[in-house]
Tab-separated table of C-alpha atoms and ligand atoms in Angstrom:
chain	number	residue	atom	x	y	z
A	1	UNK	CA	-25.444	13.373	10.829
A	2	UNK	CA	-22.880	15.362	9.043
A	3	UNK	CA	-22.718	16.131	5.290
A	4	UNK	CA	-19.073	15.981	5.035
A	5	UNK	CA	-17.457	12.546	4.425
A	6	UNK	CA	-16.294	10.893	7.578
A	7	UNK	CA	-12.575	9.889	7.132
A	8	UNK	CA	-11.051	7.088	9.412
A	9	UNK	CA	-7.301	7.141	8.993
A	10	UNK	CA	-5.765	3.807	10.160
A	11	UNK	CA	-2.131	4.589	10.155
A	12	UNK	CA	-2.198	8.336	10.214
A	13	UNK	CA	1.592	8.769	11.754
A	14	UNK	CA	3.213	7.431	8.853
A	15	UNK	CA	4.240	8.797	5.116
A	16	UNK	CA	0.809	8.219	4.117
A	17	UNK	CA	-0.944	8.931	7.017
A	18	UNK	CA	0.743	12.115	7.530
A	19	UNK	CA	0.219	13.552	3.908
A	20	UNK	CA	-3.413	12.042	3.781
A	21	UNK	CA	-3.915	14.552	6.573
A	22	UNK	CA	-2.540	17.147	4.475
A	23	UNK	CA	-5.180	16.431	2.229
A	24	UNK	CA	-7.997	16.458	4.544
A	25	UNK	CA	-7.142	19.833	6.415
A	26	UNK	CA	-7.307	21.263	2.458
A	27	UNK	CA	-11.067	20.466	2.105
A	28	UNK	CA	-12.826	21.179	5.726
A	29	UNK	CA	-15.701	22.252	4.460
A	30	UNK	CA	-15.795	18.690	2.839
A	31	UNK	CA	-13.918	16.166	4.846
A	32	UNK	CA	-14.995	15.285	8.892
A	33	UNK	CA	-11.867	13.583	10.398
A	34	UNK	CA	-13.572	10.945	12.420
A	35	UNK	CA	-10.767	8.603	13.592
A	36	UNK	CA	-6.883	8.428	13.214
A	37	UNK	CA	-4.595	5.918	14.720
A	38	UNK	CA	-1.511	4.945	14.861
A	39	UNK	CA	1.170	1.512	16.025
A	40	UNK	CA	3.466	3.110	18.283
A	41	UNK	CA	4.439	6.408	17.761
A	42	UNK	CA	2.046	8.205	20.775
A	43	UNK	CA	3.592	11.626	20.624
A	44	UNK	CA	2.762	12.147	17.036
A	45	UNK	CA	-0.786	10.786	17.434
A	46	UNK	CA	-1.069	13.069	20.382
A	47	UNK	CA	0.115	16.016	18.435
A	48	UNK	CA	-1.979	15.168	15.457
A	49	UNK	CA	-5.195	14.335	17.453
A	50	UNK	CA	-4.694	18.105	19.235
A	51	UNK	CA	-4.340	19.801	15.504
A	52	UNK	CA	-6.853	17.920	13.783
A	53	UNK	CA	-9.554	17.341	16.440
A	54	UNK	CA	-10.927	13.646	15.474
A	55	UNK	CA	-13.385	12.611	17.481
A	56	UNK	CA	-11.708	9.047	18.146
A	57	UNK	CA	-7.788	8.272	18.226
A	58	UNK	CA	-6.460	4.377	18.528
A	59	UNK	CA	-3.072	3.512	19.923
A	60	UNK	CA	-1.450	0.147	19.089
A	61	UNK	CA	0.750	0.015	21.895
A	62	UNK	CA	-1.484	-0.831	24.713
A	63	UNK	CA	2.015	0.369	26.968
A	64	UNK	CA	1.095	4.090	25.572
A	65	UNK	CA	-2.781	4.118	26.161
A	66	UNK	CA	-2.054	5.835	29.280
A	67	UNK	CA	-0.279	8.689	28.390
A	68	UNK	CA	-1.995	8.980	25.444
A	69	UNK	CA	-5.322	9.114	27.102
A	70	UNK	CA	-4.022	11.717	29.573
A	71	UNK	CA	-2.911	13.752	27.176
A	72	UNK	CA	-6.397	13.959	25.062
A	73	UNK	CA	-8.605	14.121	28.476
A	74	UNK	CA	-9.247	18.029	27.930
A	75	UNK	CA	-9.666	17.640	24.360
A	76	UNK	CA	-12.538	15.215	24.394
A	77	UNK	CA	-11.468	12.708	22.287
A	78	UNK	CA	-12.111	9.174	22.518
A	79	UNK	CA	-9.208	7.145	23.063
A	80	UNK	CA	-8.901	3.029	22.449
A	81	UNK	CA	-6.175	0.730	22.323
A	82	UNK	CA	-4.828	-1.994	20.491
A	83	UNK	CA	-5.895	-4.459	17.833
A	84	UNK	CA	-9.773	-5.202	18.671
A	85	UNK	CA	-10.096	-1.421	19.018
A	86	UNK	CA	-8.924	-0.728	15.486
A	87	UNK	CA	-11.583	-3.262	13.872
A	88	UNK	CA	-13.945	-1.751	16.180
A	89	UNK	CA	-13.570	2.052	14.861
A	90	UNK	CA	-13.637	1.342	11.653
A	91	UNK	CA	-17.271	0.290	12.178
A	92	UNK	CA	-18.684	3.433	13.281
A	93	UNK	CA	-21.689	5.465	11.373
A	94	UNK	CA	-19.968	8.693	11.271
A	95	UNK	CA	-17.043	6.705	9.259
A	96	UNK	CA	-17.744	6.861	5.403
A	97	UNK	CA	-14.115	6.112	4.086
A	98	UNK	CA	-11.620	4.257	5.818
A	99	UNK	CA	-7.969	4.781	4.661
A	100	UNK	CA	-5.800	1.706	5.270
A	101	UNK	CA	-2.160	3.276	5.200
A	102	UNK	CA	-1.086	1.101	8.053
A	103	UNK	CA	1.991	-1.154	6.750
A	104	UNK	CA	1.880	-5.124	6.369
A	105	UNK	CA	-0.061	-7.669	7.116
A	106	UNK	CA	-1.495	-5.743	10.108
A	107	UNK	CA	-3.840	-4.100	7.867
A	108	UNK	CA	-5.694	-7.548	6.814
A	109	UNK	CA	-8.286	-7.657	9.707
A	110	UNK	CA	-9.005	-4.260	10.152
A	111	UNK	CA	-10.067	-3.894	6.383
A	112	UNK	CA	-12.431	-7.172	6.575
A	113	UNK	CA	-14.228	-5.132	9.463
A	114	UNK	CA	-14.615	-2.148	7.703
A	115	UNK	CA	-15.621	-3.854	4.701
A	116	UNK	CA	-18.213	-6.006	6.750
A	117	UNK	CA	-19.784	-2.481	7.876
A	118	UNK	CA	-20.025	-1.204	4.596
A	119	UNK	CA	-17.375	1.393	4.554
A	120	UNK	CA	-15.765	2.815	1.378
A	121	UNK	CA	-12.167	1.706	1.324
A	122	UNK	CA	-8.840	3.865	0.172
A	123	UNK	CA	-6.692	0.912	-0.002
A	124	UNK	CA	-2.657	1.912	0.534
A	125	UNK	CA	-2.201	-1.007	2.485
A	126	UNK	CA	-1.162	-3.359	-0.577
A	127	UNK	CA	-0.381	-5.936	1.699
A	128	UNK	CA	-3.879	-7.090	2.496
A	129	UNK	CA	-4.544	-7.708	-1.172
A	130	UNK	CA	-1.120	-9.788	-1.608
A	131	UNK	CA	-2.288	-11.804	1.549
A	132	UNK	CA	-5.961	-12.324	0.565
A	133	UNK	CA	-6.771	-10.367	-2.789
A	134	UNK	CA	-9.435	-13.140	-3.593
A	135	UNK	CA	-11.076	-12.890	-0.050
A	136	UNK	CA	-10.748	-9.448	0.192
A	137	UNK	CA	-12.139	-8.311	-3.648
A	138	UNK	CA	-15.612	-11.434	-3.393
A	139	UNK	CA	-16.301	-9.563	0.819
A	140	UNK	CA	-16.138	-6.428	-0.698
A	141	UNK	CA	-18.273	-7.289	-3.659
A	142	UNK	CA	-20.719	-8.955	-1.711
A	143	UNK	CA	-21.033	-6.102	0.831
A	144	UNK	CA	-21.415	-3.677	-2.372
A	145	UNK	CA	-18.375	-2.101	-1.159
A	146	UNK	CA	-15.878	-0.350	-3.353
A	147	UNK	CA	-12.224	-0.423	-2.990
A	148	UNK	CA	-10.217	2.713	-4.536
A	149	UNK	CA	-6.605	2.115	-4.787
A	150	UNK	CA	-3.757	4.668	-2.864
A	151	UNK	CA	-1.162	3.009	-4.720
A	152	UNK	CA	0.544	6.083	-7.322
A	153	UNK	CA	0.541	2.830	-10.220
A	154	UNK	CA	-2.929	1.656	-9.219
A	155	UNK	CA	-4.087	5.216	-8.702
A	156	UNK	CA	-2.863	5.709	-12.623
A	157	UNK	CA	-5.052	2.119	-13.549
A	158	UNK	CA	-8.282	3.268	-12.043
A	159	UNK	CA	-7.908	6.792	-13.740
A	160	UNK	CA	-6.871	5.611	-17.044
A	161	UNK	CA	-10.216	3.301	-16.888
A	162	UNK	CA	-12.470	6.288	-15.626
A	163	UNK	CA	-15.078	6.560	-18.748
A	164	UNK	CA	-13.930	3.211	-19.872
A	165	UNK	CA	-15.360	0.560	-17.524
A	166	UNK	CA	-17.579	-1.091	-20.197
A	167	UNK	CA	-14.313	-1.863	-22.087
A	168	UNK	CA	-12.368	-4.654	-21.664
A	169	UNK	CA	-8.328	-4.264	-20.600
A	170	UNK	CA	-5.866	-6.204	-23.141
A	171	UNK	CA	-3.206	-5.632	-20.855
A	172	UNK	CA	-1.555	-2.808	-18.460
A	173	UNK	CA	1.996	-1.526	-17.456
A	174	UNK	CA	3.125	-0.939	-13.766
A	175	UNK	CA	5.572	1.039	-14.254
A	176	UNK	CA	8.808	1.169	-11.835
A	177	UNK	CA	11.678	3.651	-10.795
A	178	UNK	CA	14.185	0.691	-10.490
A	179	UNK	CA	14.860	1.818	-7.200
A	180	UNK	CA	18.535	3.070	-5.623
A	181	UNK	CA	20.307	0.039	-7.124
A	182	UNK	CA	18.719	0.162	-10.814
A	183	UNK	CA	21.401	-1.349	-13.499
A	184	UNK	CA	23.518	-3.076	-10.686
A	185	UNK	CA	24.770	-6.671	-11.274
A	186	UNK	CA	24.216	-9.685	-8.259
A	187	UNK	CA	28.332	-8.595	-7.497
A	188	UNK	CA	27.549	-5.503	-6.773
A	189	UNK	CA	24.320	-5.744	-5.082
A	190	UNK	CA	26.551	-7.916	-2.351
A	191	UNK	CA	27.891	-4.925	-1.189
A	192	UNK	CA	25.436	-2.500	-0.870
A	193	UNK	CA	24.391	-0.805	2.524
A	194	UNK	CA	21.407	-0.156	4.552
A	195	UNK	CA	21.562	3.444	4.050
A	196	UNK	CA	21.899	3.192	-0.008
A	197	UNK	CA	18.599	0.964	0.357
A	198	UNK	CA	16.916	3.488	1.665
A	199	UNK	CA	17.679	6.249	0.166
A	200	UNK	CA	14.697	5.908	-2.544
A	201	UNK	CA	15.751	8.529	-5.778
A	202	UNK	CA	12.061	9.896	-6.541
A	203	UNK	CA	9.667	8.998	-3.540
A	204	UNK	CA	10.060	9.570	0.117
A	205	UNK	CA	8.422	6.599	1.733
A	206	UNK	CA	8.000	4.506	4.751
A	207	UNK	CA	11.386	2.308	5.838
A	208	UNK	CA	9.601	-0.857	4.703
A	209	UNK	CA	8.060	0.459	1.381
A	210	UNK	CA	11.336	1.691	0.736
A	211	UNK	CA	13.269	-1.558	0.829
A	212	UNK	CA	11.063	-3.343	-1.192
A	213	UNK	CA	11.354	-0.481	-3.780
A	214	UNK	CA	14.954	-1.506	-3.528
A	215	UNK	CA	14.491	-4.894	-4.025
A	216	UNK	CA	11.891	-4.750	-6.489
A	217	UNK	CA	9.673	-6.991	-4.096
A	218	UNK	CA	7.319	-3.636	-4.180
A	219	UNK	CA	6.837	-4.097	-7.479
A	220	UNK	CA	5.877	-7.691	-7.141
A	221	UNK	CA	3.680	-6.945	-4.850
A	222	UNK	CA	1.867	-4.472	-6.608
A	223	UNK	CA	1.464	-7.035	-9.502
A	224	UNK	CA	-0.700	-8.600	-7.343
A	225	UNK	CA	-2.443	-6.031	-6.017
A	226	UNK	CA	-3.464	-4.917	-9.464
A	227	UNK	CA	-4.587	-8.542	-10.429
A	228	UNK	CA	-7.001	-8.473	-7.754
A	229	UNK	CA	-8.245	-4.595	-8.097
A	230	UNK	CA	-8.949	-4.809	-11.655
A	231	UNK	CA	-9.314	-8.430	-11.879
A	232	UNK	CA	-6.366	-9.365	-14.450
A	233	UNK	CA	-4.866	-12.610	-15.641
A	234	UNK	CA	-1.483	-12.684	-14.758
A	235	UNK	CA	-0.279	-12.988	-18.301
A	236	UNK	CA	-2.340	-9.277	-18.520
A	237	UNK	CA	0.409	-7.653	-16.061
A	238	UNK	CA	3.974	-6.073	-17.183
A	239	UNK	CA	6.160	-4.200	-15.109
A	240	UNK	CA	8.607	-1.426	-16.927
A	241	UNK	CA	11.154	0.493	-15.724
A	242	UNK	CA	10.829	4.077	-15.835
A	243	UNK	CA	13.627	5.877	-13.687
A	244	UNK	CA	11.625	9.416	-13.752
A	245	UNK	CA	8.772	8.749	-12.036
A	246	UNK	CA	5.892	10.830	-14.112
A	247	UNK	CA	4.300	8.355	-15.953
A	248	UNK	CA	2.721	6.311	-13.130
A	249	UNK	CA	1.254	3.325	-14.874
A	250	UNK	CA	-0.503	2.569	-18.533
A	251	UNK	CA	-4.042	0.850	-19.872
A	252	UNK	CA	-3.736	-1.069	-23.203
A	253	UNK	CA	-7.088	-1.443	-24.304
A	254	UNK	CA	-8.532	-4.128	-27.113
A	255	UNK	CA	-8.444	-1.823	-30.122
A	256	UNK	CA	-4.229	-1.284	-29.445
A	257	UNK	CA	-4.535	2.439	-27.869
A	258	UNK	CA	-3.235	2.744	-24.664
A	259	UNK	CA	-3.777	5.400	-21.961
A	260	UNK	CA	-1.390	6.389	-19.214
A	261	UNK	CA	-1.683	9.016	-16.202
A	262	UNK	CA	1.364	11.409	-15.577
A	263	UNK	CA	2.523	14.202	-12.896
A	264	UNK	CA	5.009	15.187	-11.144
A	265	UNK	CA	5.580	11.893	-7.971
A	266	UNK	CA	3.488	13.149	-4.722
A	267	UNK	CA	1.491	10.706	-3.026
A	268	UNK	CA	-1.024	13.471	-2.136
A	269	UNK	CA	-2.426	13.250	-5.170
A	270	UNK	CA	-3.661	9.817	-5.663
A	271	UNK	CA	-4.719	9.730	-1.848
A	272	UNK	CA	-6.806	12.886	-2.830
A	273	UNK	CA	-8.204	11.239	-5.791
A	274	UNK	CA	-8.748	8.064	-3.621
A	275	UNK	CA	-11.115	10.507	-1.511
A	276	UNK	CA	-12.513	12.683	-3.616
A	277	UNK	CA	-13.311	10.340	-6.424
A	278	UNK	CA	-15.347	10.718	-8.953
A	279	UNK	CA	-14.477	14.459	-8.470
A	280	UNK	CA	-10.916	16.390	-8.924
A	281	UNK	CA	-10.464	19.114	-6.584
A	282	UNK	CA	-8.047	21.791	-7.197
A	283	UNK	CA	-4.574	22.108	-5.970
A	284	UNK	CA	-1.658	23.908	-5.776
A	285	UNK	CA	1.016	21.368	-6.407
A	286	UNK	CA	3.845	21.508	-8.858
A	287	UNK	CA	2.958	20.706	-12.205
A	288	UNK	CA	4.638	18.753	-14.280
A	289	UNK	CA	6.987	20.713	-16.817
A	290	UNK	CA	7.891	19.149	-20.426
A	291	UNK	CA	11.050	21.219	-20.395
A	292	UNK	CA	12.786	19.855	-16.940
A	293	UNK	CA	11.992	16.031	-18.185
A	294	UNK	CA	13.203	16.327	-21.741
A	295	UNK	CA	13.576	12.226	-21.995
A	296	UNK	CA	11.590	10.264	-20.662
A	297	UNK	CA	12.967	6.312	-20.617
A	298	UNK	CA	12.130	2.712	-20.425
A	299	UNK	CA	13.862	-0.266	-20.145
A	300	UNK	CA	12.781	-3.880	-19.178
A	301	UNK	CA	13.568	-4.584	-15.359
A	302	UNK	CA	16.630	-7.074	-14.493
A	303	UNK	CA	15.087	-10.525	-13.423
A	304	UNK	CA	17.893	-12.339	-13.015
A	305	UNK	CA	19.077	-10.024	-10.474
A	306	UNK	CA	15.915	-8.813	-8.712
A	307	UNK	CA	14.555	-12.362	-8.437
A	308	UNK	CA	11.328	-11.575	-5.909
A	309	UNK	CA	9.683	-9.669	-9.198
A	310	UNK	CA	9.648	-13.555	-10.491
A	311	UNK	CA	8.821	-14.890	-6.799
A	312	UNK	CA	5.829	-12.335	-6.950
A	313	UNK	CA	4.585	-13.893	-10.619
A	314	UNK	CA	5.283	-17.370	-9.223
A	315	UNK	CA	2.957	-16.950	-6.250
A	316	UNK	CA	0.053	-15.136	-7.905
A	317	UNK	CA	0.277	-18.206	-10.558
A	318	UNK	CA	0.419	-20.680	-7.235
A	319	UNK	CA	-2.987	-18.994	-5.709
A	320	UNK	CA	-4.023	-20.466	-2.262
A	321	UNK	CA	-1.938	-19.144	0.244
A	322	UNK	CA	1.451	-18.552	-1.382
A	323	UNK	CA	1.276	-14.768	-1.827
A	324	UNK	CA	0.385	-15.166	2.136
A	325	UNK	CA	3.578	-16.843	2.548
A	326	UNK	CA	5.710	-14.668	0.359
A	327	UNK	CA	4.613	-11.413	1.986
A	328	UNK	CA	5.191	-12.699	5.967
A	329	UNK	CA	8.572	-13.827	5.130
A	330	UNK	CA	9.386	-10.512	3.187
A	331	UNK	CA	8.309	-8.473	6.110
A	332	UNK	CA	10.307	-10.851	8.326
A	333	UNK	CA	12.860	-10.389	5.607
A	334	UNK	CA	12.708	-6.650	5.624
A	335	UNK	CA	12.656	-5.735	9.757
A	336	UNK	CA	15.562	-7.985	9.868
A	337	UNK	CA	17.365	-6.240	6.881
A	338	UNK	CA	16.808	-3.061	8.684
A	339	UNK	CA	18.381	-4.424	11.915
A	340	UNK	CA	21.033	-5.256	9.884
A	341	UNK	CA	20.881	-8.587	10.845
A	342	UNK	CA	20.630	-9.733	6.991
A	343	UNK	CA	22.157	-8.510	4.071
A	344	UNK	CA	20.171	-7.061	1.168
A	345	UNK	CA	20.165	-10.284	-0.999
A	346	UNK	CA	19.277	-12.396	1.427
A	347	UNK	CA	15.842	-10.839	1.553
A	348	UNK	CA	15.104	-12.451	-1.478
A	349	UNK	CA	17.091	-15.469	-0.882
A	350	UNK	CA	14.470	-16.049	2.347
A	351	UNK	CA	11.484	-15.101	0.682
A	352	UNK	CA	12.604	-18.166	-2.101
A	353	UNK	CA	13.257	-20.209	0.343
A	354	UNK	CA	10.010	-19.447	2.358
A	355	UNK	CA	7.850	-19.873	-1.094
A	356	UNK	CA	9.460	-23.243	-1.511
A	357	UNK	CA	9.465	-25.220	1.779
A	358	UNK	CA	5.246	-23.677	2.589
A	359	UNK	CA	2.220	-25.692	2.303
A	360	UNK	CA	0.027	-24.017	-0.410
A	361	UNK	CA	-3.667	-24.170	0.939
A	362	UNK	CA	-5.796	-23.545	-2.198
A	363	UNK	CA	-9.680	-22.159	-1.857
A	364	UNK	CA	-8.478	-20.076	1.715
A	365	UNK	CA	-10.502	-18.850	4.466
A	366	UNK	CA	-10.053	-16.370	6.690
A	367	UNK	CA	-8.036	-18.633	9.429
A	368	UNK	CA	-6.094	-20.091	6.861
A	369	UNK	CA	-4.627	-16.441	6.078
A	370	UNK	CA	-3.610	-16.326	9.785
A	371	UNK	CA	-2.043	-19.805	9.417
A	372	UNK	CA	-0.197	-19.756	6.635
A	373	UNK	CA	1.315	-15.700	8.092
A	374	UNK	CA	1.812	-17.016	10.908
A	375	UNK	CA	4.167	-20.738	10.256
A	376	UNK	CA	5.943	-18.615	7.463
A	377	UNK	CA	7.018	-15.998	10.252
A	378	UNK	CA	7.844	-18.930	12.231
A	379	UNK	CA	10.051	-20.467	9.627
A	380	UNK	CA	11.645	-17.285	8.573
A	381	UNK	CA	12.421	-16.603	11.678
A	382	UNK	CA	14.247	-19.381	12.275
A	383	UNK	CA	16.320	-18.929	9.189
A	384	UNK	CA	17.581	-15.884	10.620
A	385	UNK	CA	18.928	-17.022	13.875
B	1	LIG	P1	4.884	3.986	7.400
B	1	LIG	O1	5.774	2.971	8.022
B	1	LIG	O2	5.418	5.340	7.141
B	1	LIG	O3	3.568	4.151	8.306
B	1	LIG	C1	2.857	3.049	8.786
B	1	LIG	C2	1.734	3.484	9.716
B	1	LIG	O4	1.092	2.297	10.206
B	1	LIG	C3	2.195	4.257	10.941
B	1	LIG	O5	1.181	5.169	11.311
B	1	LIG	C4	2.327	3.169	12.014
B	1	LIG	O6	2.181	3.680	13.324
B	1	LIG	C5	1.168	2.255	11.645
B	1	LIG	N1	1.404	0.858	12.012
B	1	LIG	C6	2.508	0.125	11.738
B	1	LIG	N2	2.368	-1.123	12.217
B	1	LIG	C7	1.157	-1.192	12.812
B	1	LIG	C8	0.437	-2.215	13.495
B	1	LIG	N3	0.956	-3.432	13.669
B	1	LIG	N4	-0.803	-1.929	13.961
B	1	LIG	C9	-1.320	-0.694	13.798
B	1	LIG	N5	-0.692	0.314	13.156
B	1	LIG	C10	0.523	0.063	12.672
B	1	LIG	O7	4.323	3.330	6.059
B	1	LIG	P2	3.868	4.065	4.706
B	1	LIG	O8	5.041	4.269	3.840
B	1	LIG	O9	2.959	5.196	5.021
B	1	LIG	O10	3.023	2.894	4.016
B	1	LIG	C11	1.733	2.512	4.461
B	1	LIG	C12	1.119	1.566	3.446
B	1	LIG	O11	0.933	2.264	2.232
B	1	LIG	C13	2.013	0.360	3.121
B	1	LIG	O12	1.218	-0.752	2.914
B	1	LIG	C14	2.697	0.792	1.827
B	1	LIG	O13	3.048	-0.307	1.022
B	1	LIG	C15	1.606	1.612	1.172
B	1	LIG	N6	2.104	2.637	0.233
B	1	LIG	C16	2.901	3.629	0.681
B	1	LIG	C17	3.377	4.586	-0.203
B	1	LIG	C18	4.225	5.737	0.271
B	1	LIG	O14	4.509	6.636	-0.512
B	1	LIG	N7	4.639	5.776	1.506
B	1	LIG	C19	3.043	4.507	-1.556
B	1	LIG	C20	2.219	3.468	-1.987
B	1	LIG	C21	1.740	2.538	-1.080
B	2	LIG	MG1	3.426	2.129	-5.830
């Protein structure tokens, strides 16, 4: 068996994916690509599987197997399709690290499975710990498996707490850009486009990341996703508005000091930490430079207006199978915002009224999670029509 660390990328044609490859072909003489995969987008996969040469590729879209398996015959790649195949792959003994930068709740089974097998998990897939965070964090503890966040705030967490986690956290800040429509009133948030929403001012992201940067509903989400990775009372979590972008989040510790973790916004850094960690390899990205950022500014995010922030705080305080709830409608929310189908407040006008009219099932298990997904898709859904 190899030295190097064998990488499964689930999601690798995405803004993730695509830069966590960036990161592996850096380090060869310490990473083994072992499996990439991807929803839909075959000709990428196919290009990437011919660069990088993993020794497995999965497509979603059983409708592409074909061609994508033609295409790879010559190369010697395995090639698998669809859903079972992606909690299959994850499973293998060459895999030591499984990066989850697929998008939504798609990513929820496929981390159980590698999880289950014992596999070292770069989480970027938030979603899973919105849906099941309490699930998710007792599987992985029992299994002895550790979870190392993707996310640039959570990234900033985990590094603020390396040396430090014997000490108890008073409190920390996710910080936030405010997104394209920061300091906008509910008037003039009636009128915006699809195109301003996603046209993100300091990180270029996937579509649906990007809206709910818009609508602050990333932000919520991450909330949650910190409670659960560093096991937080909500009343432990703040969320500040910083429009630059370099500090990425802050520690408060018992004794008043706080830490925080800055640099210039590229996701290729906390991926790289995420795989690398507990050591820092070198790199040639841009460094941060005191003299282009002479302020550096923080204001309290707008509530009022961005109400799923609140809707995020109101779930995690709900516990069961809210957050479940909240993050199908919001994804049912967002694909239909991006069809323009729905305008950009009624996102969070759904997601309210998804949260409200769902049965809460407290103490979940696993089928529950597919339950409550599934009824608030159904619901949502329905609104939209
Ligand atoms: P993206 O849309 O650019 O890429 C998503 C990837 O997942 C693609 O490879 C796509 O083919 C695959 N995929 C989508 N649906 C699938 C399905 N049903 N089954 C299998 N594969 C599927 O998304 P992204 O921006 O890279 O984000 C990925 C995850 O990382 C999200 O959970 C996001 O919240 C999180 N994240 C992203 C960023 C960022 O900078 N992009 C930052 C922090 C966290
Ligand atoms: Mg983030």
């Amino acid at each position: 068996m190899s030295t190097k660390k064998g990488i499964a990328i689930l999601g690798s044609t995405g803004s993730i994916g695509t830069q966590a490859l960036e990161v592996i072909e850096s380090y060869p003489e310490y990473f083994d690509l072992q499996v990439i995969t991807a929803g839909k987008n075959s000709d990428l996969l196919i290009e990437q599987a011919k660069k990088h040469k993993p020794n497995t590729v999965v497509i979603g879209d059983e409708m592409a197997y074909k061609k994508v398996k033609e295409a790879l015959w010559e190369d010697n790649i395995h090639v698998y399709c669809g859903e079972e195949a992606l909690c299959q792959v994850v499973e293998s003994t060459e895999v030591h690290t499984v990066l989850t930068a697929l998008v939504g709740y798609a990513g929820l089974k496929p981390t159980i499975h590698a999880i289950e097998a014992g596999k070292t998990i770069a989480l970027a897939n938030k979603e899973t710990l919105v849906v099941a965070g309490e699930f998710i964090t007792k599987l992985a503890r029992e299994r002895g498996v550790n979870i190392y966040p993707v996310d640039s705030e959570h990234s900033a967490i985990f590094q603020c707490l390396v040396g430090e986690f014997h000490n108890p956290i008073e409190k920390i800040y996710l910080t936030a850009s405010g997104g394209p429509f920061r300091g906008f009133s509910y008037e003039q948030l009636k009128q915006v486009s699809l195109a301003q929403a996603l046209k993100h001012p300091n990180w270029s992201m996937g579509a649906k990341i990007t809206i709910d940067s818009a609508t602050l509903m990333n932000k919520g989400l991450e909330v949650i996703e910190a409670k659960w990775l560093f096991n937080l009372k909500p009343e432990q979590i703040d969320v500040i508005v910083h429009p630059q972008s370099i500090v990425h989040s802050l520690v408060q510790f018992e004794d008043g000091s706080m830490k925080a973790q800055m640099g210039l916004p590229d996701m290729k850094l906390p991926i790289q930490f995420a795989l690398t960690y507990p050591n820092r390899f070198k790199t040639e990205f841009p460094r941060f430079n005191f003299m282009n950022y002479p302020n550096l500014t923080f204001e309290a995010p707008d509530r009022t207006v961005f109400k799923n922030l609140d809707l995020a705080f109101k779930v995690m305080n709900m516990q069961g199978t809210a957050a479940c709830s909240l993050n199908a409608a919001n994804e049912v929310a967002v694909a239909a915002f991006l069809e323009e189908k729905i305008s950009f407040l009624e996102i969070a006008q759904l997601n309210e009224s998804i949260v409200n009219n769902s049965t809460n099932k407290l103490n979940p298990v696993y089928e529950d999670f597919v339950m409550a997904d599934s009824l608030a898709r159904q619901k949502a859904g329905e609104l939209i029509k």
